[in-house]
Amino acid sequence: MKNYVAICSVFLLSACLTKEYKSGVPMRQSQIEQVQHSTTKKEVYDVLGSPASVSFVGDEKWFYYTAEGKVFAFLDPMFSKYEVLTVKFNSDDSVDEIKLKNISDNSFEINLSKQTDLPSEIKLNFFQELFGNIGRFNSSSLPNN
């Protein structure tokens, strides 16, 4: 019985250890400067690689991030470093704007409403949402049963 309690204690204590947390792509200042001087998507891809996320609404944006911090047991990580690099492209696939946001700058915006606003050209009225998919699908595109 004492061995069982000792083993359980070891497992419980090991769950409370603090672990280092690293995520994303580490970005060096030299890479960011190269991106600022690049002009096309291919050049940005060659410098930073594949983006972590891409926006599909409005102008195309590529997002790269770096996160470092500590995790205590099963809790959310406490970040000591969190950076997001946003590269916005024009319609001709050239770099339009580059932004680097850092958690220490307090420049992150928090969406308290838990809703994402879409551009006006995508907003639908009640009837468009209700009847929007009628006629979009036909039986020839469905798999045979």
PDB file of C-alpha atoms in Angstrom:
ATOM      1  CA  MET A   1       0.000   0.000   0.000  1.00  0.00           C
ATOM      2  CA  LYS A   2       2.879   2.374   0.804  1.00  0.00           C
ATOM      3  CA  ASN A   3       4.415   1.707  -2.608  1.00  0.00           C
ATOM      4  CA  TYR A   4       1.114   2.580  -4.273  1.00  0.00           C
ATOM      5  CA  VAL A   5       0.911   5.912  -2.418  1.00  0.00           C
ATOM      6  CA  ALA A   6       4.532   6.696  -3.257  1.00  0.00           C
ATOM      7  CA  ILE A   7       4.025   5.987  -6.954  1.00  0.00           C
ATOM      8  CA  CYS A   8       0.863   8.116  -7.050  1.00  0.00           C
ATOM      9  CA  SER A   9       2.705  10.952  -5.296  1.00  0.00           C
ATOM     10  CA  VAL A  10       5.503  10.851  -7.851  1.00  0.00           C
ATOM     11  CA  PHE A  11       2.997  11.042 -10.727  1.00  0.00           C
ATOM     12  CA  LEU A  12       1.104  13.924  -9.132  1.00  0.00           C
ATOM     13  CA  LEU A  13       4.270  15.900  -8.455  1.00  0.00           C
ATOM     14  CA  SER A  14       5.631  15.302 -11.949  1.00  0.00           C
ATOM     15  CA  ALA A  15       2.445  16.786 -13.420  1.00  0.00           C
ATOM     16  CA  CYS A  16       3.151  20.065 -11.617  1.00  0.00           C
ATOM     17  CA  LEU A  17       6.525  20.684 -13.190  1.00  0.00           C
ATOM     18  CA  THR A  18       7.126  23.838 -15.143  1.00  0.00           C
ATOM     19  CA  LYS A  19       8.078  23.205 -18.754  1.00  0.00           C
ATOM     20  CA  GLU A  20       9.500  25.480 -21.409  1.00  0.00           C
ATOM     21  CA  TYR A  21       7.073  26.313 -24.215  1.00  0.00           C
ATOM     22  CA  LYS A  22       8.193  27.216 -27.737  1.00  0.00           C
ATOM     23  CA  SER A  23       6.011  27.385 -30.779  1.00  0.00           C
ATOM     24  CA  GLY A  24       5.904  28.944 -34.207  1.00  0.00           C
ATOM     25  CA  VAL A  25       8.818  29.880 -36.423  1.00  0.00           C
ATOM     26  CA  PRO A  26      11.734  31.740 -34.832  1.00  0.00           C
ATOM     27  CA  MET A  27      12.225  34.978 -36.752  1.00  0.00           C
ATOM     28  CA  ARG A  28      15.540  36.788 -36.764  1.00  0.00           C
ATOM     29  CA  GLN A  29      15.832  40.524 -37.331  1.00  0.00           C
ATOM     30  CA  SER A  30      17.835  39.886 -40.511  1.00  0.00           C
ATOM     31  CA  GLN A  31      14.933  37.849 -41.941  1.00  0.00           C
ATOM     32  CA  ILE A  32      12.437  40.597 -41.165  1.00  0.00           C
ATOM     33  CA  GLU A  33      14.683  43.147 -42.870  1.00  0.00           C
ATOM     34  CA  GLN A  34      14.920  40.880 -45.934  1.00  0.00           C
ATOM     35  CA  VAL A  35      11.116  40.663 -46.024  1.00  0.00           C
ATOM     36  CA  GLN A  36      10.866  44.460 -45.895  1.00  0.00           C
ATOM     37  CA  HIS A  37      13.046  44.700 -48.988  1.00  0.00           C
ATOM     38  CA  SER A  38      11.321  41.877 -50.860  1.00  0.00           C
ATOM     39  CA  THR A  39       8.654  42.619 -53.403  1.00  0.00           C
ATOM     40  CA  THR A  40       6.891  39.362 -54.268  1.00  0.00           C
ATOM     41  CA  LYS A  41       5.227  36.418 -52.539  1.00  0.00           C
ATOM     42  CA  LYS A  42       7.950  34.088 -53.768  1.00  0.00           C
ATOM     43  CA  GLU A  43      10.674  36.220 -52.165  1.00  0.00           C
ATOM     44  CA  VAL A  44       8.785  36.286 -48.840  1.00  0.00           C
ATOM     45  CA  TYR A  45       8.294  32.512 -49.060  1.00  0.00           C
ATOM     46  CA  ASP A  46      11.996  32.005 -49.768  1.00  0.00           C
ATOM     47  CA  VAL A  47      12.971  34.058 -46.683  1.00  0.00           C
ATOM     48  CA  LEU A  48      10.382  32.924 -44.097  1.00  0.00           C
ATOM     49  CA  GLY A  49       8.925  29.750 -45.548  1.00  0.00           C
ATOM     50  CA  SER A  50       5.300  28.717 -45.416  1.00  0.00           C
ATOM     51  CA  PRO A  51       3.055  31.011 -43.330  1.00  0.00           C
ATOM     52  CA  ALA A  52       1.333  29.782 -40.186  1.00  0.00           C
ATOM     53  CA  SER A  53      -1.950  31.261 -41.388  1.00  0.00           C
ATOM     54  CA  VAL A  54      -3.357  33.000 -44.454  1.00  0.00           C
ATOM     55  CA  SER A  55      -6.357  35.341 -44.533  1.00  0.00           C
ATOM     56  CA  PHE A  56      -9.039  34.520 -47.066  1.00  0.00           C
ATOM     57  CA  VAL A  57     -11.188  37.636 -46.657  1.00  0.00           C
ATOM     58  CA  GLY A  58     -10.188  40.919 -48.247  1.00  0.00           C
ATOM     59  CA  ASP A  59      -6.573  41.499 -49.222  1.00  0.00           C
ATOM     60  CA  GLU A  60      -4.346  38.449 -48.851  1.00  0.00           C
ATOM     61  CA  LYS A  61      -2.259  38.457 -45.662  1.00  0.00           C
ATOM     62  CA  TRP A  62       0.304  35.960 -44.457  1.00  0.00           C
ATOM     63  CA  PHE A  63       0.856  35.521 -40.728  1.00  0.00           C
ATOM     64  CA  TYR A  64       3.996  34.213 -39.034  1.00  0.00           C
ATOM     65  CA  TYR A  65       4.341  33.913 -35.270  1.00  0.00           C
ATOM     66  CA  THR A  66       6.853  33.090 -32.577  1.00  0.00           C
ATOM     67  CA  ALA A  67       5.875  32.165 -29.020  1.00  0.00           C
ATOM     68  CA  GLU A  68       8.034  31.391 -26.000  1.00  0.00           C
ATOM     69  CA  GLY A  69       7.069  30.961 -22.387  1.00  0.00           C
ATOM     70  CA  LYS A  70       6.504  28.501 -19.596  1.00  0.00           C
ATOM     71  CA  VAL A  71       3.739  26.019 -18.913  1.00  0.00           C
ATOM     72  CA  PHE A  72       2.866  24.971 -15.395  1.00  0.00           C
ATOM     73  CA  ALA A  73       1.211  21.529 -15.333  1.00  0.00           C
ATOM     74  CA  PHE A  74      -1.917  21.583 -17.514  1.00  0.00           C
ATOM     75  CA  LEU A  75      -2.528  25.353 -17.362  1.00  0.00           C
ATOM     76  CA  ASP A  76      -2.289  27.796 -20.267  1.00  0.00           C
ATOM     77  CA  PRO A  77       1.230  28.957 -21.116  1.00  0.00           C
ATOM     78  CA  MET A  78       2.547  32.238 -19.712  1.00  0.00           C
ATOM     79  CA  PHE A  79       4.267  33.944 -22.635  1.00  0.00           C
ATOM     80  CA  SER A  80       7.523  35.810 -22.236  1.00  0.00           C
ATOM     81  CA  LYS A  81       7.729  36.419 -25.981  1.00  0.00           C
ATOM     82  CA  TYR A  82       4.932  36.460 -28.548  1.00  0.00           C
ATOM     83  CA  GLU A  83       5.418  38.101 -31.913  1.00  0.00           C
ATOM     84  CA  VAL A  84       3.183  38.148 -34.974  1.00  0.00           C
ATOM     85  CA  LEU A  85       4.514  39.225 -38.355  1.00  0.00           C
ATOM     86  CA  THR A  86       1.797  40.190 -40.853  1.00  0.00           C
ATOM     87  CA  VAL A  87       2.677  40.541 -44.540  1.00  0.00           C
ATOM     88  CA  LYS A  88      -0.094  42.075 -46.670  1.00  0.00           C
ATOM     89  CA  PHE A  89      -0.074  41.644 -50.447  1.00  0.00           C
ATOM     90  CA  ASN A  90      -1.609  43.714 -53.254  1.00  0.00           C
ATOM     91  CA  SER A  91      -3.768  42.247 -55.989  1.00  0.00           C
ATOM     92  CA  ASP A  92      -0.636  41.889 -58.161  1.00  0.00           C
ATOM     93  CA  ASP A  93       1.043  39.674 -55.486  1.00  0.00           C
ATOM     94  CA  SER A  94       3.535  42.333 -54.405  1.00  0.00           C
ATOM     95  CA  VAL A  95       4.174  43.247 -50.745  1.00  0.00           C
ATOM     96  CA  ASP A  96       1.973  46.137 -49.660  1.00  0.00           C
ATOM     97  CA  GLU A  97       2.502  46.334 -45.895  1.00  0.00           C
ATOM     98  CA  ILE A  98       4.503  44.605 -43.157  1.00  0.00           C
ATOM     99  CA  LYS A  99       3.601  44.761 -39.456  1.00  0.00           C
ATOM    100  CA  LEU A 100       5.394  43.198 -36.506  1.00  0.00           C
ATOM    101  CA  LYS A 101       3.387  43.093 -33.276  1.00  0.00           C
ATOM    102  CA  ASN A 102       4.810  42.045 -29.926  1.00  0.00           C
ATOM    103  CA  ILE A 103       2.968  41.091 -26.750  1.00  0.00           C
ATOM    104  CA  SER A 104       5.071  43.562 -24.753  1.00  0.00           C
ATOM    105  CA  ASP A 105       3.901  46.457 -26.966  1.00  0.00           C
ATOM    106  CA  ASN A 106       0.291  45.959 -25.824  1.00  0.00           C
ATOM    107  CA  SER A 107      -0.642  46.301 -29.485  1.00  0.00           C
ATOM    108  CA  PHE A 108      -2.695  43.102 -29.651  1.00  0.00           C
ATOM    109  CA  GLU A 109      -6.409  43.648 -30.003  1.00  0.00           C
ATOM    110  CA  ILE A 110      -8.732  41.445 -27.969  1.00  0.00           C
ATOM    111  CA  ASN A 111     -12.080  40.550 -29.507  1.00  0.00           C
ATOM    112  CA  LEU A 112     -14.427  40.501 -26.517  1.00  0.00           C
ATOM    113  CA  SER A 113     -17.566  39.960 -28.586  1.00  0.00           C
ATOM    114  CA  LYS A 114     -16.301  36.550 -29.821  1.00  0.00           C
ATOM    115  CA  GLN A 115     -17.495  37.482 -33.316  1.00  0.00           C
ATOM    116  CA  THR A 116     -15.521  38.222 -36.445  1.00  0.00           C
ATOM    117  CA  ASP A 117     -16.758  41.054 -38.628  1.00  0.00           C
ATOM    118  CA  LEU A 118     -16.681  40.343 -42.349  1.00  0.00           C
ATOM    119  CA  PRO A 119     -16.227  42.910 -45.090  1.00  0.00           C
ATOM    120  CA  SER A 120     -19.454  44.470 -46.362  1.00  0.00           C
ATOM    121  CA  GLU A 121     -19.310  42.642 -49.693  1.00  0.00           C
ATOM    122  CA  ILE A 122     -19.632  39.279 -47.926  1.00  0.00           C
ATOM    123  CA  LYS A 123     -22.411  40.095 -45.431  1.00  0.00           C
ATOM    124  CA  LEU A 124     -25.658  38.325 -46.200  1.00  0.00           C
ATOM    125  CA  ASN A 125     -29.190  39.289 -45.294  1.00  0.00           C
ATOM    126  CA  PHE A 126     -31.645  36.916 -43.637  1.00  0.00           C
ATOM    127  CA  PHE A 127     -33.083  35.482 -46.870  1.00  0.00           C
ATOM    128  CA  GLN A 128     -29.669  35.020 -48.504  1.00  0.00           C
ATOM    129  CA  GLU A 129     -28.523  33.002 -45.499  1.00  0.00           C
ATOM    130  CA  LEU A 130     -31.756  31.008 -45.421  1.00  0.00           C
ATOM    131  CA  PHE A 131     -32.037  30.207 -49.122  1.00  0.00           C
ATOM    132  CA  GLY A 132     -28.411  30.644 -50.264  1.00  0.00           C
ATOM    133  CA  ASN A 133     -27.661  26.970 -50.896  1.00  0.00           C
ATOM    134  CA  ILE A 134     -30.806  26.134 -52.870  1.00  0.00           C
ATOM    135  CA  GLY A 135     -29.792  25.021 -56.345  1.00  0.00           C
ATOM    136  CA  ARG A 136     -26.084  24.851 -55.547  1.00  0.00           C
ATOM    137  CA  PHE A 137     -26.001  21.087 -55.366  1.00  0.00           C
ATOM    138  CA  ASN A 138     -27.250  18.555 -57.881  1.00  0.00           C
ATOM    139  CA  SER A 139     -27.487  14.801 -57.752  1.00  0.00           C
ATOM    140  CA  SER A 140     -24.696  14.272 -60.299  1.00  0.00           C
ATOM    141  CA  SER A 141     -22.118  15.783 -57.939  1.00  0.00           C
ATOM    142  CA  LEU A 142     -23.124  13.546 -55.029  1.00  0.00           C
ATOM    143  CA  PRO A 143     -21.493  10.134 -54.569  1.00  0.00           C
ATOM    144  CA  ASN A 144     -23.534   7.113 -55.628  1.00  0.00           C
ATOM    145  CA  ASN A 145     -25.032   5.057 -52.830  1.00  0.00           C
TER     146      ASN A 145
END
